[in-house]
Coordinates of C-alpha atoms in Angstrom, one line a residue:
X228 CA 48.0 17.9 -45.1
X229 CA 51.4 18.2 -43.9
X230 CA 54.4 15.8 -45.4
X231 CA 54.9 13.5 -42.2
X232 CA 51.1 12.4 -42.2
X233 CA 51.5 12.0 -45.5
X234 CA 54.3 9.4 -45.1
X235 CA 52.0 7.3 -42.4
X236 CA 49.4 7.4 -44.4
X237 CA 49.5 3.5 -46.3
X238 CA 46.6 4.1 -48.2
X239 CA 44.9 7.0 -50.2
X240 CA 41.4 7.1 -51.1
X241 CA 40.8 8.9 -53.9
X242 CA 36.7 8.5 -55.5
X243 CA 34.9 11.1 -53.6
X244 CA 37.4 12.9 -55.5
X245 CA 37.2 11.2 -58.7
X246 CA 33.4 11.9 -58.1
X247 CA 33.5 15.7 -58.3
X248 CA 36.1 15.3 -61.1
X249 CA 33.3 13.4 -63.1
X250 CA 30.6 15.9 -61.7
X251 CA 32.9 18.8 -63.2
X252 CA 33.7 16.5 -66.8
X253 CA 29.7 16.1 -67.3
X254 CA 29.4 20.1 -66.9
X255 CA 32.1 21.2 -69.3
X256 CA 30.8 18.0 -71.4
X257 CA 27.7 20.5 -71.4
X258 CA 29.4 23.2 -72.3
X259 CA 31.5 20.8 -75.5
X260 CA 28.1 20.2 -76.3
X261 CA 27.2 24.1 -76.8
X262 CA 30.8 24.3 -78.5
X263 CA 30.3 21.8 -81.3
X264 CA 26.7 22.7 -81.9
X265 CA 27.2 25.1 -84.7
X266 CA 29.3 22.6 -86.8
X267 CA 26.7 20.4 -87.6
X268 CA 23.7 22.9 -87.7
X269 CA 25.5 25.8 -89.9
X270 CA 24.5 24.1 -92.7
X271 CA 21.2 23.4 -92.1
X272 CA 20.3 26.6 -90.8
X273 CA 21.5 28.3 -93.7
X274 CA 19.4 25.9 -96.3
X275 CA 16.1 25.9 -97.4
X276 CA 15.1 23.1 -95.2
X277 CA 15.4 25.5 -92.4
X278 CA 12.1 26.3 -90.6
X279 CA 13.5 30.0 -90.2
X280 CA 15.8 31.8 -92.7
X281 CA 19.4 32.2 -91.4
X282 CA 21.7 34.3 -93.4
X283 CA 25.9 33.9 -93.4
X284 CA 26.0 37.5 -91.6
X285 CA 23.5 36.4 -88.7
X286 CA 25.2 32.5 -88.3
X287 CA 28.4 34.6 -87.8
X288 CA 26.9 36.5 -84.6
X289 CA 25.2 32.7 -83.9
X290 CA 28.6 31.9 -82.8
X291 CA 30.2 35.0 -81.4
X292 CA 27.9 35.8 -79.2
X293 CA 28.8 32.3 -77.1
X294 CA 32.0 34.0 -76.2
X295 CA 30.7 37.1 -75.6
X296 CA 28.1 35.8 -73.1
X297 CA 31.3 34.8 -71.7
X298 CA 32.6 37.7 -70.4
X299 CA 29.7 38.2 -68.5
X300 CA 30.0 34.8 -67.0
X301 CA 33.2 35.6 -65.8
X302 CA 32.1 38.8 -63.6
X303 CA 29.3 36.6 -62.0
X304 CA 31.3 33.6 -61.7
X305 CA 34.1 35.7 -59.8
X306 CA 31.6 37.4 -57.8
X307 CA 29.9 33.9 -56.7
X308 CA 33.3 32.4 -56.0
X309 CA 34.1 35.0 -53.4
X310 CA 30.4 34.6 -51.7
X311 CA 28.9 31.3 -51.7
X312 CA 31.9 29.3 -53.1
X313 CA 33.5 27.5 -55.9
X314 CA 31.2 24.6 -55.8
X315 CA 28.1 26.2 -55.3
X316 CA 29.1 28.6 -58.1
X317 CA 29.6 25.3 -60.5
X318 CA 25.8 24.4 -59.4
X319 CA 24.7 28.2 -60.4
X320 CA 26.3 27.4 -63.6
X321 CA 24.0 25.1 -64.8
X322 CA 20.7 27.6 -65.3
X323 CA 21.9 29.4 -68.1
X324 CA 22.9 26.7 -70.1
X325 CA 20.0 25.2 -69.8
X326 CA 18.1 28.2 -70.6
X327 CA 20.4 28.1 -73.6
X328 CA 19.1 24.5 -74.2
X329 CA 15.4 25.1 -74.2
X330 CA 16.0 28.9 -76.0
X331 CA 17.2 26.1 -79.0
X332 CA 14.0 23.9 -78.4
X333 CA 11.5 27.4 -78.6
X334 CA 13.4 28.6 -81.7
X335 CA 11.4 29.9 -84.6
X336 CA 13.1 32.9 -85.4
X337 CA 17.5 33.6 -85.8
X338 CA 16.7 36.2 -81.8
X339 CA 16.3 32.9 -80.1
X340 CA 19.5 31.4 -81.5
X341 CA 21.2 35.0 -80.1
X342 CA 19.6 34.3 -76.8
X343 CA 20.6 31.2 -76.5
X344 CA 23.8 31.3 -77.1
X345 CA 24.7 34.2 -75.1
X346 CA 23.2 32.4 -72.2
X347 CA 25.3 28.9 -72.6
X348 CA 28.0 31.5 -73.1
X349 CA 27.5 32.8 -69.6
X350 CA 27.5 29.4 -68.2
X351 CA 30.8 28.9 -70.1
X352 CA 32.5 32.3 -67.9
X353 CA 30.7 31.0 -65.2
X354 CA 32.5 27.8 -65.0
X355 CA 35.7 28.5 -66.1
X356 CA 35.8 30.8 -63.3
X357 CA 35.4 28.3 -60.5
X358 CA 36.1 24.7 -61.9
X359 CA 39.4 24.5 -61.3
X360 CA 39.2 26.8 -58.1
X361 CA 36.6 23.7 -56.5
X362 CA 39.1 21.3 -58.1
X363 CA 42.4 22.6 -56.6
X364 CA 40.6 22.7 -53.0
X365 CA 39.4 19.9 -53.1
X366 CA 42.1 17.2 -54.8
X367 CA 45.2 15.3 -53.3
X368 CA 48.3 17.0 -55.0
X369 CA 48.9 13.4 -56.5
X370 CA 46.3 13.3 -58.5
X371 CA 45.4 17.1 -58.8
X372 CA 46.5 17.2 -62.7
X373 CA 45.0 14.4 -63.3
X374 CA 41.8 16.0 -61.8
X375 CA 42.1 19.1 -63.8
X376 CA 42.5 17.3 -67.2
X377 CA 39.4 14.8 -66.6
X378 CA 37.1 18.0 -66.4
X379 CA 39.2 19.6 -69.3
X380 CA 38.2 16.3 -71.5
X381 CA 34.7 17.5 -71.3
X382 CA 35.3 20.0 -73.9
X383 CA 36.5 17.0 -76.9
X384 CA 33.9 14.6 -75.0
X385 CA 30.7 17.4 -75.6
X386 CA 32.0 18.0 -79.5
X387 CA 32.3 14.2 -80.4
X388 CA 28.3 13.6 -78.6
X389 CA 27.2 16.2 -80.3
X390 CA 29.0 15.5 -83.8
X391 CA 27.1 11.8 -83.7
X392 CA 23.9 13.9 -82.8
X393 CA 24.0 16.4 -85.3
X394 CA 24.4 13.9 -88.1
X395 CA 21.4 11.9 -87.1
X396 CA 19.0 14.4 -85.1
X397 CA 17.0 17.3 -85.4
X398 CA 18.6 20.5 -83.7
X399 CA 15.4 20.3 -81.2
X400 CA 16.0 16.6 -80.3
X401 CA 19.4 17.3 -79.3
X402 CA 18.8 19.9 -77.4
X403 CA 16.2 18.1 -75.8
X404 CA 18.6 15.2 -74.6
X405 CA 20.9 17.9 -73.6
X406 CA 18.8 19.3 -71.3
X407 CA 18.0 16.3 -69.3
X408 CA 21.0 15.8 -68.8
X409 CA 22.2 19.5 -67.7
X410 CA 18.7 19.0 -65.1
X411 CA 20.3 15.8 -63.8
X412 CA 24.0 17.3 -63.3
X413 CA 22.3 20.2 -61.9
X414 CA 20.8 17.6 -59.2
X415 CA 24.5 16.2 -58.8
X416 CA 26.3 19.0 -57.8
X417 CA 23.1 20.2 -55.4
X418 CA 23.9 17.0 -53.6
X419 CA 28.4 17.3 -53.4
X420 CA 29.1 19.6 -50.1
X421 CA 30.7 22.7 -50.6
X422 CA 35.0 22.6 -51.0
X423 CA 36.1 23.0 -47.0
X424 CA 38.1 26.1 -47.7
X425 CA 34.7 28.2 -48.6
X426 CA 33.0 27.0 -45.6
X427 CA 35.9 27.5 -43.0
X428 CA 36.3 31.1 -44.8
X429 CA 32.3 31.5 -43.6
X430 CA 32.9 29.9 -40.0
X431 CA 31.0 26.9 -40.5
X432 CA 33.1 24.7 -38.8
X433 CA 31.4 21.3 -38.8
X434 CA 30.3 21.5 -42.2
X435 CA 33.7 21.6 -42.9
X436 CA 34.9 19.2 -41.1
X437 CA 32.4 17.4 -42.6
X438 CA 33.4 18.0 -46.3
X439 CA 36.9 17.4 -45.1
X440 CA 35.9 13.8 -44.4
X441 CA 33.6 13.0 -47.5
X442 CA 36.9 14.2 -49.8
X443 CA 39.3 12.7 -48.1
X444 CA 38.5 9.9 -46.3
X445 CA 42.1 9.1 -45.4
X446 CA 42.8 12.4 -43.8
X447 CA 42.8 13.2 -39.7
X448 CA 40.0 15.6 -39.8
X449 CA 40.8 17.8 -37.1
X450 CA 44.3 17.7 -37.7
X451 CA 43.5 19.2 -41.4
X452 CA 40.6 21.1 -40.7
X453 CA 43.1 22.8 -37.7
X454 CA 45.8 23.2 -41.0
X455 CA 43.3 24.9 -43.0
X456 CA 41.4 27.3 -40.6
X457 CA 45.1 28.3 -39.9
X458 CA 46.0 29.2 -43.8
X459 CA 42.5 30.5 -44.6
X460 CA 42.3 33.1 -41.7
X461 CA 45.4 34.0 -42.4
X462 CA 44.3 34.8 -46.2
X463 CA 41.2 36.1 -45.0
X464 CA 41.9 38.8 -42.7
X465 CA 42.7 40.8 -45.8
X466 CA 40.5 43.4 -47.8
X467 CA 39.4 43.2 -51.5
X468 CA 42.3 46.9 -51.6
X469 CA 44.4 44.5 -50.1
X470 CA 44.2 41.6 -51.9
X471 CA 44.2 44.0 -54.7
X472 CA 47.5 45.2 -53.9
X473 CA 48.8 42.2 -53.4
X474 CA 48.7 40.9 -57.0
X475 CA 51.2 43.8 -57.6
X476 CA 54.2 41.4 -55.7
X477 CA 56.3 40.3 -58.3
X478 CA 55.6 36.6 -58.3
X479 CA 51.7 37.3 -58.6
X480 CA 52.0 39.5 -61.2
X481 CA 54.7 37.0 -63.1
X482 CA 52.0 34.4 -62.0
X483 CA 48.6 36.6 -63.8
X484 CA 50.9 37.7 -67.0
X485 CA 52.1 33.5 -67.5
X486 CA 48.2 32.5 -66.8
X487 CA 46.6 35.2 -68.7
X488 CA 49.2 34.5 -72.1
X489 CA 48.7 30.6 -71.5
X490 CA 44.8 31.7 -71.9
X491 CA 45.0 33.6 -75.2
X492 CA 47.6 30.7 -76.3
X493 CA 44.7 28.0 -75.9
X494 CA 42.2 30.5 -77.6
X495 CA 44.1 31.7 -80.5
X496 CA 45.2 27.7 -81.1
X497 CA 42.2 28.2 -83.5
X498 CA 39.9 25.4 -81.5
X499 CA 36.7 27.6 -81.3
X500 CA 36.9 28.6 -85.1
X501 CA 37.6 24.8 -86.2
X502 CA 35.3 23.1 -83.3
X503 CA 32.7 26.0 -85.2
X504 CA 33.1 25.7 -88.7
X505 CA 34.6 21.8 -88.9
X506 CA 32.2 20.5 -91.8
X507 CA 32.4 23.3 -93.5
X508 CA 36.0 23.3 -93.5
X509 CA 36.1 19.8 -94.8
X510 CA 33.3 20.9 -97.4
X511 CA 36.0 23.7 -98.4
X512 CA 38.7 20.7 -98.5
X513 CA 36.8 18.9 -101.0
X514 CA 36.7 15.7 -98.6
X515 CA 34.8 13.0 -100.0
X516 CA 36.5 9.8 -98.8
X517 CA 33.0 10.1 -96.6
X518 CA 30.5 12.5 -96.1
X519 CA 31.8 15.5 -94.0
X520 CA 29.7 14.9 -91.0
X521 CA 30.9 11.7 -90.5
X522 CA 34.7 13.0 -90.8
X523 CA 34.0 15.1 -88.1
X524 CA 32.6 12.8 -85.8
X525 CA 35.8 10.5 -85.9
X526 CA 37.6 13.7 -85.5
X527 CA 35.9 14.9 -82.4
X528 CA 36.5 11.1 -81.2
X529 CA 40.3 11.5 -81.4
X530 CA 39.6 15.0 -79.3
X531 CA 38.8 12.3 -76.3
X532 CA 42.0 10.3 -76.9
X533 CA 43.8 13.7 -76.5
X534 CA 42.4 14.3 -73.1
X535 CA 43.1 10.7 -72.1
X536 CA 47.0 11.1 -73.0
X537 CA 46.5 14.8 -70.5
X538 CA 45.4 12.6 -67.8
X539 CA 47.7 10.4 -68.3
X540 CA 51.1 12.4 -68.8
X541 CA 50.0 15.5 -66.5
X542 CA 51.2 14.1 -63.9
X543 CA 54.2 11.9 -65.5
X544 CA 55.8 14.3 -67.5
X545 CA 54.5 17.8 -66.1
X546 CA 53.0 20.5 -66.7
X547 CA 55.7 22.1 -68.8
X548 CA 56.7 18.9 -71.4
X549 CA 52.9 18.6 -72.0
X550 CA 52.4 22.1 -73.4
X551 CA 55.4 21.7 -75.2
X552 CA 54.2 18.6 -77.0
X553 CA 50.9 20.1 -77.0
X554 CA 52.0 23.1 -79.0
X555 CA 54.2 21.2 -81.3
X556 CA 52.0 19.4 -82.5
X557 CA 49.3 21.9 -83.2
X558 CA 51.9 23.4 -85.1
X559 CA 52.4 20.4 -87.5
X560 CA 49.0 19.3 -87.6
X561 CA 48.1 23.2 -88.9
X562 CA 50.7 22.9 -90.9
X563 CA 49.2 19.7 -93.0
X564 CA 46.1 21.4 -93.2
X565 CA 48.0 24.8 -95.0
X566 CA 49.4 22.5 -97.4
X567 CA 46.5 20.3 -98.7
X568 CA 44.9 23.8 -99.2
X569 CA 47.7 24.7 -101.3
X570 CA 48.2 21.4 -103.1
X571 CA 44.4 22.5 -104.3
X572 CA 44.8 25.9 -105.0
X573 CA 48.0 24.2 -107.7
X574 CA 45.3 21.7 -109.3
X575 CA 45.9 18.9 -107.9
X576 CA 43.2 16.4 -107.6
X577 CA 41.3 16.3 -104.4
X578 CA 41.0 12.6 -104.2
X579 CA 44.8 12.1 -103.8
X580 CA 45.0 15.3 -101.2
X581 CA 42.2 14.6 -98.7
X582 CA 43.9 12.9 -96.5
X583 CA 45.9 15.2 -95.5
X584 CA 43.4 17.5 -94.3
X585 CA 42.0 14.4 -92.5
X586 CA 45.3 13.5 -91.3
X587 CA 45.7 17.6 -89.9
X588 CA 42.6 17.5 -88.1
X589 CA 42.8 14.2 -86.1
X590 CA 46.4 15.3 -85.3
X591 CA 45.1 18.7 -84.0
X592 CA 42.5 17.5 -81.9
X593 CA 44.7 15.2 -80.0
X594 CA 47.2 17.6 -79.3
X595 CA 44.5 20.7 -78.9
X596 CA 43.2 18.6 -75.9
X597 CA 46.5 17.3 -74.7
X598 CA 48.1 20.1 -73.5
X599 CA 46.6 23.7 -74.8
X600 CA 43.1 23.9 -73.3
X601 CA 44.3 22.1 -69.9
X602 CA 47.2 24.0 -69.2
X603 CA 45.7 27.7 -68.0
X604 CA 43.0 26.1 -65.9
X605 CA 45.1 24.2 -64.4
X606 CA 48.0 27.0 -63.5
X607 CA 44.8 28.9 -62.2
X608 CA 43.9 26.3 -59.6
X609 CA 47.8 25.9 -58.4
X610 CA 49.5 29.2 -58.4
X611 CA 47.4 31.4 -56.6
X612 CA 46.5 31.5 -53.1
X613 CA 42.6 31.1 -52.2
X614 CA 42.3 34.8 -51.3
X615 CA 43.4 35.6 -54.7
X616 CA 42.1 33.1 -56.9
X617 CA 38.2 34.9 -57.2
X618 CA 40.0 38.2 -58.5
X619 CA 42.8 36.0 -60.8
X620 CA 40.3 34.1 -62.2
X621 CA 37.8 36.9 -63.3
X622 CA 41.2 38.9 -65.0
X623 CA 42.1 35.0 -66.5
X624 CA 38.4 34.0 -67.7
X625 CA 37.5 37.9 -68.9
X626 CA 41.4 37.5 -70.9
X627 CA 39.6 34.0 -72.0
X628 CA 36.6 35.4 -73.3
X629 CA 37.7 38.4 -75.0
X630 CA 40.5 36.9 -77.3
X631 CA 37.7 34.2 -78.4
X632 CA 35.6 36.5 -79.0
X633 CA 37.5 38.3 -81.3
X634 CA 39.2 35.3 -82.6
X635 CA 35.4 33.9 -83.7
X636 CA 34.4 37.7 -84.7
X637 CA 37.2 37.9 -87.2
X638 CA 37.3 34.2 -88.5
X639 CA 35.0 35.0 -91.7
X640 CA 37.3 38.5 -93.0
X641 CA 40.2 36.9 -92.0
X642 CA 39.1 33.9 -94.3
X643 CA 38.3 36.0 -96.5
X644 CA 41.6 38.0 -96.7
X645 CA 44.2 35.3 -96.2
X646 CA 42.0 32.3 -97.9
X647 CA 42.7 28.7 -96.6
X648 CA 46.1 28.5 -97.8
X649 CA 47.3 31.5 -95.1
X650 CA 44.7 31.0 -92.6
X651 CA 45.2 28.2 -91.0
X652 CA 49.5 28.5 -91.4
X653 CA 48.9 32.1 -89.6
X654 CA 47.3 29.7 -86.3
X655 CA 50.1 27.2 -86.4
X656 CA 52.9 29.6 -86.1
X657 CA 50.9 32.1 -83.3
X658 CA 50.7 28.5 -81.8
X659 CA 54.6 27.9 -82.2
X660 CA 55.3 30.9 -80.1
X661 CA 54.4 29.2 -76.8
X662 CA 56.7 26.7 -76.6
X663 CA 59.7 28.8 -75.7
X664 CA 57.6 31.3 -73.4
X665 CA 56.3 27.9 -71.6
X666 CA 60.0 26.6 -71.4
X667 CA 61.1 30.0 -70.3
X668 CA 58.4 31.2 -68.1
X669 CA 55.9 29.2 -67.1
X670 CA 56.5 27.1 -63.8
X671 CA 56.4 23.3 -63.1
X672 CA 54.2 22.4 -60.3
X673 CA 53.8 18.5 -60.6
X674 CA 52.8 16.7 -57.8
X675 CA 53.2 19.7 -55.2
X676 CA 50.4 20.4 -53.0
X677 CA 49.0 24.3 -53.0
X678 CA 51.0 25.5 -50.3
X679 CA 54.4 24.2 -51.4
X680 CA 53.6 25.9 -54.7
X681 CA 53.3 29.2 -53.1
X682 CA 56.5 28.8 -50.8
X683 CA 58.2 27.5 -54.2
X684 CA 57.1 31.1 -55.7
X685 CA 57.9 33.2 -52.3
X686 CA 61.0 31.7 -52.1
X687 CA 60.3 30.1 -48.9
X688 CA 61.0 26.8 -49.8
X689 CA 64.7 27.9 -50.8
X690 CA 65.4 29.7 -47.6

C-alpha cells in the first residue's frame, strides 16, 4: 500500500492478522514442544523404569537427529514455497510432526524414538522455511516485528508446556495431547486463504483479491491487488538461472552472508543443547533448592517473558538494539553459569552457589528469546524480495540446520573435553561476537514496509 493511502487511512485493522500470527505461534509452539521433550524424558529413558533400554550413546542420536531431519525440511519447505505457497507450505508442515507425535505414542523400542524425531525435525525445516515468508506477505509494516516475534514465542511457549508435562505425565500422554492439538492447528491453517502474493504469482486473481480483503480489511482492494500484480510480475518474469544470478548483486549477497551469520549466531547461543539437556544440567549443578524438574519449568516460563519483551521492543527499539541486548545478556547470563561451575570445582558448598546457576538460566532464557532466535527469521521475511525469498530461505534454514546439528552432535565430547567450567564460558563469548557484527552489518528495517526495504538496499530511496 502506497504512503498517501496510508495517510487517509484513520483506522487500521489488524486481527485477521493477529489471527495467522497466532495460527503460526501454536505451530512453532508444536515444534517448542518437540524441542523440550528430551529434557524431561532423558532421564527416564535412560533408567530402569524405562519400558525399552536407552543407552547415553543412543539418547545422543535421540536428539541430533531433530536437527538433522531439519535439513531435509528445508529442501521441501523451499521447494513447496516456490509451488503452492508459503501458507499452504505451513499447513504441509503439520504431517510430520505429527507422525513424530504418534512415532512417540507406538514406541517400544530406541528406532521409533529415531523416527520420530527425524520426522518433527522435518517439520522444524519445513517451517522455518516459510513462516516468516507467509508472515512478511501478509502483515502491515507496523506491526510486522511484532508479527514475527509472536510466532518466534512459540519456541519458549512449547518448552515451558512441555516442562509442566514432563514432570507430571507419562512420555505417551503427552504426546497424546500434542497430537490433538497439531490435528486441530492442522484444521486451522486448512481454513486461512493463501498469502495474495502466491496466488497473484499463479493468476488467480479473485482469490486474491479475496485474501487481500480478509488480511486487510482496511485496504482498497483493487488499488492493492493492482500494486501487487505490478511488483509480482515484475519478480516473476525471471528464471530460477536468473534469480540465481541475481543473489550474486552486492546487496543480496551482503543480505544472505548477515542472514545466514545471524542464523548460526542464534544456533551456536547454545539454546538447543540447554533447551536438551536442562535437568541434567541442573542435576550436574547440584541444585536442590527444588527438585530439577521443577527449576526447569519456572525457567522455560521466563523463556515466554523473553518473547513478550521481543514483541514489545521489536518494533520500539529495532531490530538492531534488540540483538544487541539480546546478545549481551546471553553473554552474562552464560557467564553466571561458568562460574557457579567453578565455585564447585574449588569446594565450595553447593547450597550457597545454586543460585547462581538458577539465576544464569532464567537470565538466558529471557534474553535467548528476546532477541537471538527472532532476529534471522525476521531479516528473512524483510530483506529479500518474493522472487528470492524460496532460494534464501532454503541456503538460511539448510545454514540453520547444519550448525545445530553439529552443535547438538558435539555437545557430549565437548562436555567431556572442556567440563562445565569451559563449556558453557566457550558459548558466551561465541555469543559476544555478534554484537559488533549486528552493529556493523546488519540493517535496521523497523517499521518499513517490504518494498521500501528493498529501495533502502538498491539505493533507490537515496537517489
Amino acid at each position: 500500500m502506497t504512503e498517501a493511502r496510508s495517510e487517509k487511512l484513520k483506522k487500521k485493522v489488524f486481527w485477521p492478522q493477529w489471527i495467522a500470527g497466532c495460527g503460526v505461534w501454536l505451530l512453532i509452539t508444536e515444534l517448542g514442544l518437540v524441542g523440550g521433550w528430551s529434557s524431561p524424558y532423558i532421564n527416564y529413558l535412560t533408567s530402569a523404569e524405562s519400558t525399552f533400554p536407552v543407552t547415553l550413546s543412543e539418547i545422543s542420536w535421540v536428539v541430533s537427529l531433530f536437527n538433522l531431519g531439519r535439513f531435509f525440511g528445508a529442501i521441501g519447505g523451499a521447494i513447496c514455497v516456490n509451488y503452492v505457497g508459503s501458507k499452504t507450505t505451513i499447513t504441509i508442515s503439520t504431517v510430520p510432526i505429527s507422525l513424530g507425535w504418534l512415532f512417540i505414542i507406538l514406541a517400544n523400542s530406541v528406532e521409533w524414538l529415531y523416527v520420530s524425531r527425524f520426522c518433527s525435525g522435518i517439520s522444524l525445516g519445513i517451517t522455518y522455511s516459510c513462516y516468516s515468508i507467509y508472515l512478511g506477505e501478509i502483515a502491515d509494516p507496523t506491526i510486522r516485528g511484532a508479527l514475527m516475534a509472536l510466532g518466534t514465542s512459540g519456541v519458549a511457549t512449547g518448552n515451558f508446556i512441555m516442562s509442566v508435562m514432563g514432570a507430571y505425565l507419562s512420555m505417551t500422554v503427552s504426546a497424546m495431547i500434542a497430537l490433538v492439538f497439531c490435528l486441530l492447528l492442522m484444521i486451522l491453517f486448512i481454513w486461512l486463504p493463501e498469502s495474495p502474493h502466491h496466488l497473484i504469482k499463479k493468476s488467480l486473481d479473485e482469490k486474491a483479491k479475496s485474501s487481500i480483503q480478509w488480511y486487510h480489511r482496511d485496504y482498497d482492494v483493487e488499488s492493492e491487488f493492482m500494486d501487487l500484480r505490478k511488483f509480482v510480475e515484475n519478480v516473476n518474469k525471471q528464471t530460477l538461472t536468473d534469480s540465481l544470478r541475481e543473489l550474486k548483486i552486492v546487496h543480496f549477497r551482503k543480505s544472505i552472508i548477515i542472514v545466514t551469520i545471524l542464523t548460526a549466531y542464534a544456533q551456536l547461543s547454545g539454546i538447543n543443547n540447554i533447551s536438551f539437556y536442562m535437568e541434567s544440567i541442573f542435576m550436574s549443578a547440584k541444585v536442590s533448592v527444588m527438585d530439577p524438574a521443577q527449576v526447569v519449568i519456572i525457567v522455560m516460563a521466563c523463556g515466554i517473558i523473553g518473547s513478550c519483551l521481543s514483541m514489545l521492543l521489536m518494533d520500539r527499539l529495532g531490530r538492531k538494539i534488540v540483538m544487541v541486548i539480546s546478545c549481551t545478556g546471553i553473554a552474562l547470563s552464560l557467564s553466571l553459569l561458568t562460574v557457579e561451575f567453578q565455585l564447585l570445582d574449588f569446594g565450595f558448598d553447593s547450597k550457597t552457589v545454586e543460585g547462581l546457576a538458577i539465576t544464569g538460566m532464567i537470565a538466558f532464557y529471557i534474553t535467548v528469546f528476546s532477541g537471538v532466535t527472532l532476529l534471522p527469521p525476521t531479516m528473512l521475511g524483510e530483506l529479500f524480495p518474493p522472487h528470492l525469498k524460496c532460494i534464501a530461505a532454503f541456503i538460511i534454514s539448510s545454514t540453520a540446520a547444519v550448525v545445530s546439528f553439529i552443535s547438538t552432535v558435539t555437545y557430549m565430547p565437548l562436555l567431556n573435553f572442556l567440563n562445565e567450567r569451559y563449556l558453557f564460558l566457550f558459548y558466551g563469548l561465541l555469543e559476544a561476537t555478534a554484537i559488533p557484527f549486528t552493529l556493523i552489518c546488519v540493517p535496521e528495517t523497523k517499521g518499513m514496509s517490504l518494498q521500501a526495504i528493498q529501495d533502502q538496499l538498491t539505493g533507490k530511496s537515496k537517489a
